[in-house]
Amino acid sequence: PTFAFVHLIPPHAPYPPPPPHRGLYSSGYTGTIEPEATFLSRFPDKQPIEELTEEDRRFIRDRYDENVAFADAQVGALLSLLESSERYDDTLVVLMSDHGEAFLEHDRYLHSRMLFREFLHVPLVIKWPHGVPDFKAEVTEPMSLVDLVPTLVDGLALSGQQGGYQGRSLIPLVFDGAHRQEPLWATTR
């Protein structure tokens, strides 16, 4: 048995993807800005957003997208390694993000202590190991990442591990088409 927790930093600012991802979308940029966190966090409190041209704004977003492509390639390489070692079918894979990123929605860049959709709406993908009931469903209603552990415990039938979680299992949503009855909460300081 093997456990691996892989924490990818990309696509965090300053969005510096290596080749061949660097320039994938931003190669036509002729401006001078670099999308570093210290620079992006100045808007709009210390610097007016109007100082950025439309080309600058597109470059910042394109550089982020290049960094997402780089992170995606890293996940693909890891999954390929599992496949080539014939461990993919028997491996539980969970892909998620802890937060989203803003690109001038609500006049902000990066992520902050605000509770807007662009910060809260993140992916959660679960690939179950062979032998666990086949999950082909896509759950489209909002859920919380606190539901991950109870879902894994329930889906893997880990007896004796039920209870004591803040979240709840998503298994009924997947198999029974049940709907979430209680609201989702997000807080900030």
mmCIF file of C-alpha atoms in Angstrom:
data_model
loop_
_atom_site.group_PDB
_atom_site.id
_atom_site.type_symbol
_atom_site.label_atom_id
_atom_site.label_comp_id
_atom_site.label_asym_id
_atom_site.label_seq_id
_atom_site.Cartn_x
_atom_site.Cartn_y
_atom_site.Cartn_z
ATOM 1 C CA PRO A 1 0.000 0.000 0.000
ATOM 2 C CA THR A 2 1.154 3.497 -0.824
ATOM 3 C CA PHE A 3 -0.138 6.910 0.209
ATOM 4 C CA ALA A 4 0.965 10.043 -1.591
ATOM 5 C CA PHE A 5 -0.198 13.589 -0.998
ATOM 6 C CA VAL A 6 0.851 15.733 -3.957
ATOM 7 C CA HIS A 7 0.445 19.467 -3.422
ATOM 8 C CA LEU A 8 1.003 21.463 -6.578
ATOM 9 C CA ILE A 9 1.775 25.149 -6.129
ATOM 10 C CA PRO A 10 0.812 26.113 -9.703
ATOM 11 C CA PRO A 11 -1.324 27.942 -10.661
ATOM 12 C CA HIS A 12 -0.448 30.387 -7.861
ATOM 13 C CA ALA A 13 0.935 33.844 -8.669
ATOM 14 C CA PRO A 14 3.372 34.864 -10.096
ATOM 15 C CA TYR A 15 2.173 32.311 -12.676
ATOM 16 C CA PRO A 16 5.636 31.387 -14.011
ATOM 17 C CA PRO A 17 5.009 28.314 -16.165
ATOM 18 C CA PRO A 18 8.073 26.619 -17.640
ATOM 19 C CA PRO A 19 8.405 25.824 -21.345
ATOM 20 C CA PRO A 20 6.561 24.550 -23.297
ATOM 21 C CA HIS A 21 3.636 26.097 -21.384
ATOM 22 C CA ARG A 22 5.146 29.587 -21.083
ATOM 23 C CA GLY A 23 3.898 31.630 -24.026
ATOM 24 C CA LEU A 24 1.230 29.092 -24.932
ATOM 25 C CA TYR A 25 -1.440 31.811 -24.708
ATOM 26 C CA SER A 26 0.543 34.956 -23.852
ATOM 27 C CA SER A 27 3.192 34.965 -26.583
ATOM 28 C CA GLY A 28 1.789 38.085 -28.296
ATOM 29 C CA TYR A 29 2.045 40.297 -25.195
ATOM 30 C CA THR A 30 4.120 43.439 -25.743
ATOM 31 C CA GLY A 31 3.675 45.083 -22.327
ATOM 32 C CA THR A 32 6.066 45.174 -19.405
ATOM 33 C CA ILE A 33 4.130 43.907 -16.373
ATOM 34 C CA GLU A 34 4.841 40.678 -14.536
ATOM 35 C CA PRO A 35 1.868 39.118 -12.735
ATOM 36 C CA GLU A 36 3.541 38.782 -9.332
ATOM 37 C CA ALA A 37 1.398 38.669 -6.203
ATOM 38 C CA THR A 38 2.885 41.876 -4.796
ATOM 39 C CA PHE A 39 1.986 43.679 -8.011
ATOM 40 C CA LEU A 40 -1.510 42.219 -8.421
ATOM 41 C CA SER A 41 -2.480 42.799 -4.779
ATOM 42 C CA ARG A 42 -2.113 46.576 -5.267
ATOM 43 C CA PHE A 43 -5.360 46.748 -7.250
ATOM 44 C CA PRO A 44 -7.622 48.588 -6.487
ATOM 45 C CA ASP A 45 -6.557 49.772 -3.018
ATOM 46 C CA LYS A 46 -3.094 51.179 -3.835
ATOM 47 C CA GLN A 47 -3.270 51.482 -7.595
ATOM 48 C CA PRO A 48 -6.262 52.197 -9.845
ATOM 49 C CA ILE A 49 -7.317 49.315 -12.071
ATOM 50 C CA GLU A 50 -7.499 51.755 -14.992
ATOM 51 C CA GLU A 51 -3.678 51.773 -15.078
ATOM 52 C CA LEU A 52 -3.863 48.306 -16.632
ATOM 53 C CA THR A 53 -4.543 48.157 -20.335
ATOM 54 C CA GLU A 54 -6.851 45.543 -21.802
ATOM 55 C CA GLU A 55 -3.707 43.832 -23.134
ATOM 56 C CA ASP A 56 -2.213 43.765 -19.598
ATOM 57 C CA ARG A 57 -5.385 42.236 -18.196
ATOM 58 C CA ARG A 58 -5.503 39.585 -20.924
ATOM 59 C CA PHE A 59 -1.798 38.788 -20.330
ATOM 60 C CA ILE A 60 -2.379 38.219 -16.605
ATOM 61 C CA ARG A 61 -5.248 35.838 -17.343
ATOM 62 C CA ASP A 62 -3.318 34.104 -20.141
ATOM 63 C CA ARG A 63 -0.310 33.565 -17.866
ATOM 64 C CA TYR A 64 -2.624 32.027 -15.260
ATOM 65 C CA ASP A 65 -4.119 29.729 -17.920
ATOM 66 C CA GLU A 66 -0.591 28.677 -18.945
ATOM 67 C CA ASN A 67 0.117 27.807 -15.333
ATOM 68 C CA VAL A 68 -3.100 25.777 -15.165
ATOM 69 C CA ALA A 69 -1.954 23.911 -18.298
ATOM 70 C CA PHE A 70 1.397 23.207 -16.600
ATOM 71 C CA ALA A 71 -0.329 21.882 -13.439
ATOM 72 C CA ASP A 72 -2.626 19.766 -15.615
ATOM 73 C CA ALA A 73 0.417 18.277 -17.358
ATOM 74 C CA GLN A 74 1.944 17.409 -13.963
ATOM 75 C CA VAL A 75 -1.229 15.588 -12.903
ATOM 76 C CA GLY A 76 -1.249 13.811 -16.279
ATOM 77 C CA ALA A 77 2.350 12.695 -15.772
ATOM 78 C CA LEU A 78 1.498 11.287 -12.346
ATOM 79 C CA LEU A 79 -1.521 9.397 -13.708
ATOM 80 C CA SER A 80 0.596 8.070 -16.594
ATOM 81 C CA LEU A 81 3.159 6.839 -14.092
ATOM 82 C CA LEU A 82 0.414 4.991 -12.212
ATOM 83 C CA GLU A 83 -0.823 3.475 -15.495
ATOM 84 C CA SER A 84 2.644 2.399 -16.656
ATOM 85 C CA SER A 85 3.295 0.737 -13.294
ATOM 86 C CA GLU A 86 -0.113 -0.996 -13.523
ATOM 87 C CA ARG A 87 -1.313 0.698 -10.320
ATOM 88 C CA TYR A 88 -3.872 3.092 -11.797
ATOM 89 C CA ASP A 89 -6.867 0.729 -11.574
ATOM 90 C CA ASP A 90 -6.249 0.019 -7.886
ATOM 91 C CA THR A 91 -5.553 3.618 -6.888
ATOM 92 C CA LEU A 92 -7.911 6.113 -5.324
ATOM 93 C CA VAL A 93 -7.230 9.531 -6.848
ATOM 94 C CA VAL A 94 -8.718 12.741 -5.466
ATOM 95 C CA LEU A 95 -8.170 15.995 -7.337
ATOM 96 C CA MET A 96 -9.254 19.225 -5.677
ATOM 97 C CA SER A 97 -8.351 22.835 -5.125
ATOM 98 C CA ASP A 98 -8.442 24.799 -1.884
ATOM 99 C CA HIS A 99 -9.555 28.070 -3.468
ATOM 100 C CA GLY A 100 -10.216 29.839 -6.716
ATOM 101 C CA GLU A 101 -8.638 32.964 -8.146
ATOM 102 C CA ALA A 102 -10.060 36.366 -9.061
ATOM 103 C CA PHE A 103 -9.349 38.306 -12.237
ATOM 104 C CA LEU A 104 -11.010 41.644 -11.480
ATOM 105 C CA GLU A 105 -14.346 40.172 -10.569
ATOM 106 C CA HIS A 106 -15.387 42.475 -7.745
ATOM 107 C CA ASP A 107 -12.312 44.585 -8.612
ATOM 108 C CA ARG A 108 -9.850 42.072 -7.153
ATOM 109 C CA TYR A 109 -6.979 39.920 -8.323
ATOM 110 C CA LEU A 110 -5.664 36.745 -6.667
ATOM 111 C CA HIS A 111 -7.588 35.212 -3.762
ATOM 112 C CA SER A 112 -8.564 37.013 -0.624
ATOM 113 C CA ARG A 113 -10.711 36.750 2.461
ATOM 114 C CA MET A 114 -13.878 37.380 0.498
ATOM 115 C CA LEU A 115 -16.668 34.906 -0.122
ATOM 116 C CA PHE A 116 -17.353 35.329 -3.815
ATOM 117 C CA ARG A 117 -18.028 32.468 -6.232
ATOM 118 C CA GLU A 118 -14.641 32.792 -7.948
ATOM 119 C CA PHE A 119 -12.942 31.969 -4.627
ATOM 120 C CA LEU A 120 -15.348 29.242 -3.469
ATOM 121 C CA HIS A 121 -16.253 27.302 -6.621
ATOM 122 C CA VAL A 122 -13.438 24.754 -6.991
ATOM 123 C CA PRO A 123 -13.114 21.315 -8.602
ATOM 124 C CA LEU A 124 -13.521 18.042 -6.749
ATOM 125 C CA VAL A 125 -12.864 14.895 -8.804
ATOM 126 C CA ILE A 126 -12.753 11.395 -7.318
ATOM 127 C CA LYS A 127 -11.483 8.364 -9.277
ATOM 128 C CA TRP A 128 -12.332 5.262 -7.274
ATOM 129 C CA PRO A 129 -10.134 2.137 -7.253
ATOM 130 C CA HIS A 130 -11.203 -0.979 -9.134
ATOM 131 C CA GLY A 131 -13.697 -2.942 -7.089
ATOM 132 C CA VAL A 132 -15.395 0.102 -5.573
ATOM 133 C CA PRO A 133 -18.821 0.700 -7.115
ATOM 134 C CA ASP A 134 -18.514 2.518 -10.415
ATOM 135 C CA PHE A 135 -19.081 6.255 -10.025
ATOM 136 C CA LYS A 136 -20.010 7.720 -13.370
ATOM 137 C CA ALA A 137 -22.250 10.451 -12.058
ATOM 138 C CA GLU A 138 -21.495 14.129 -12.109
ATOM 139 C CA VAL A 139 -22.907 16.005 -9.152
ATOM 140 C CA THR A 140 -23.836 19.489 -10.302
ATOM 141 C CA GLU A 141 -25.275 20.932 -7.128
ATOM 142 C CA PRO A 142 -22.921 22.770 -4.775
ATOM 143 C CA MET A 143 -21.201 20.804 -2.056
ATOM 144 C CA SER A 144 -18.405 21.392 0.401
ATOM 145 C CA LEU A 145 -14.875 20.036 0.631
ATOM 146 C CA VAL A 146 -15.671 19.043 4.232
ATOM 147 C CA ASP A 147 -17.789 16.331 2.591
ATOM 148 C CA LEU A 148 -14.690 14.657 1.128
ATOM 149 C CA VAL A 149 -13.608 12.542 4.117
ATOM 150 C CA PRO A 150 -17.085 11.187 4.949
ATOM 151 C CA THR A 151 -17.569 10.414 1.240
ATOM 152 C CA LEU A 152 -14.306 8.454 1.087
ATOM 153 C CA VAL A 153 -15.088 6.593 4.309
ATOM 154 C CA ASP A 154 -18.567 5.725 3.017
ATOM 155 C CA GLY A 155 -17.464 4.878 -0.551
ATOM 156 C CA LEU A 156 -14.611 2.664 0.623
ATOM 157 C CA ALA A 157 -16.850 1.017 3.245
ATOM 158 C CA LEU A 158 -14.404 1.687 6.064
ATOM 159 C CA SER A 159 -16.424 0.157 8.878
ATOM 160 C CA GLY A 160 -16.072 1.667 12.309
ATOM 161 C CA GLN A 161 -15.021 5.022 10.875
ATOM 162 C CA GLN A 162 -18.486 6.566 10.558
ATOM 163 C CA GLY A 163 -19.341 9.723 12.459
ATOM 164 C CA GLY A 164 -17.647 12.704 13.957
ATOM 165 C CA TYR A 165 -17.297 14.602 10.678
ATOM 166 C CA GLN A 166 -18.484 18.108 9.929
ATOM 167 C CA GLY A 167 -19.439 17.107 6.396
ATOM 168 C CA ARG A 168 -21.591 14.307 5.074
ATOM 169 C CA SER A 169 -21.153 11.571 2.502
ATOM 170 C CA LEU A 170 -21.967 12.472 -1.091
ATOM 171 C CA ILE A 171 -22.705 8.818 -1.932
ATOM 172 C CA PRO A 172 -26.511 9.312 -1.739
ATOM 173 C CA LEU A 173 -26.211 12.201 -4.218
ATOM 174 C CA VAL A 174 -24.364 9.969 -6.672
ATOM 175 C CA PHE A 175 -26.424 6.777 -6.419
ATOM 176 C CA ASP A 176 -29.852 7.823 -5.226
ATOM 177 C CA GLY A 177 -30.124 11.243 -6.837
ATOM 178 C CA ALA A 178 -30.808 12.681 -3.392
ATOM 179 C CA HIS A 179 -30.593 16.422 -2.931
ATOM 180 C CA ARG A 180 -28.656 18.249 -0.289
ATOM 181 C CA GLN A 181 -31.124 19.315 2.392
ATOM 182 C CA GLU A 182 -29.007 21.669 4.451
ATOM 183 C CA PRO A 183 -27.350 24.908 3.281
ATOM 184 C CA LEU A 184 -23.628 25.278 2.636
ATOM 185 C CA TRP A 185 -21.692 27.702 4.790
ATOM 186 C CA ALA A 186 -18.521 29.640 4.174
ATOM 187 C CA THR A 187 -16.930 32.026 6.632
ATOM 188 C CA THR A 188 -14.027 34.424 6.678
ATOM 189 C CA ARG A 189 -12.354 36.718 9.172
#
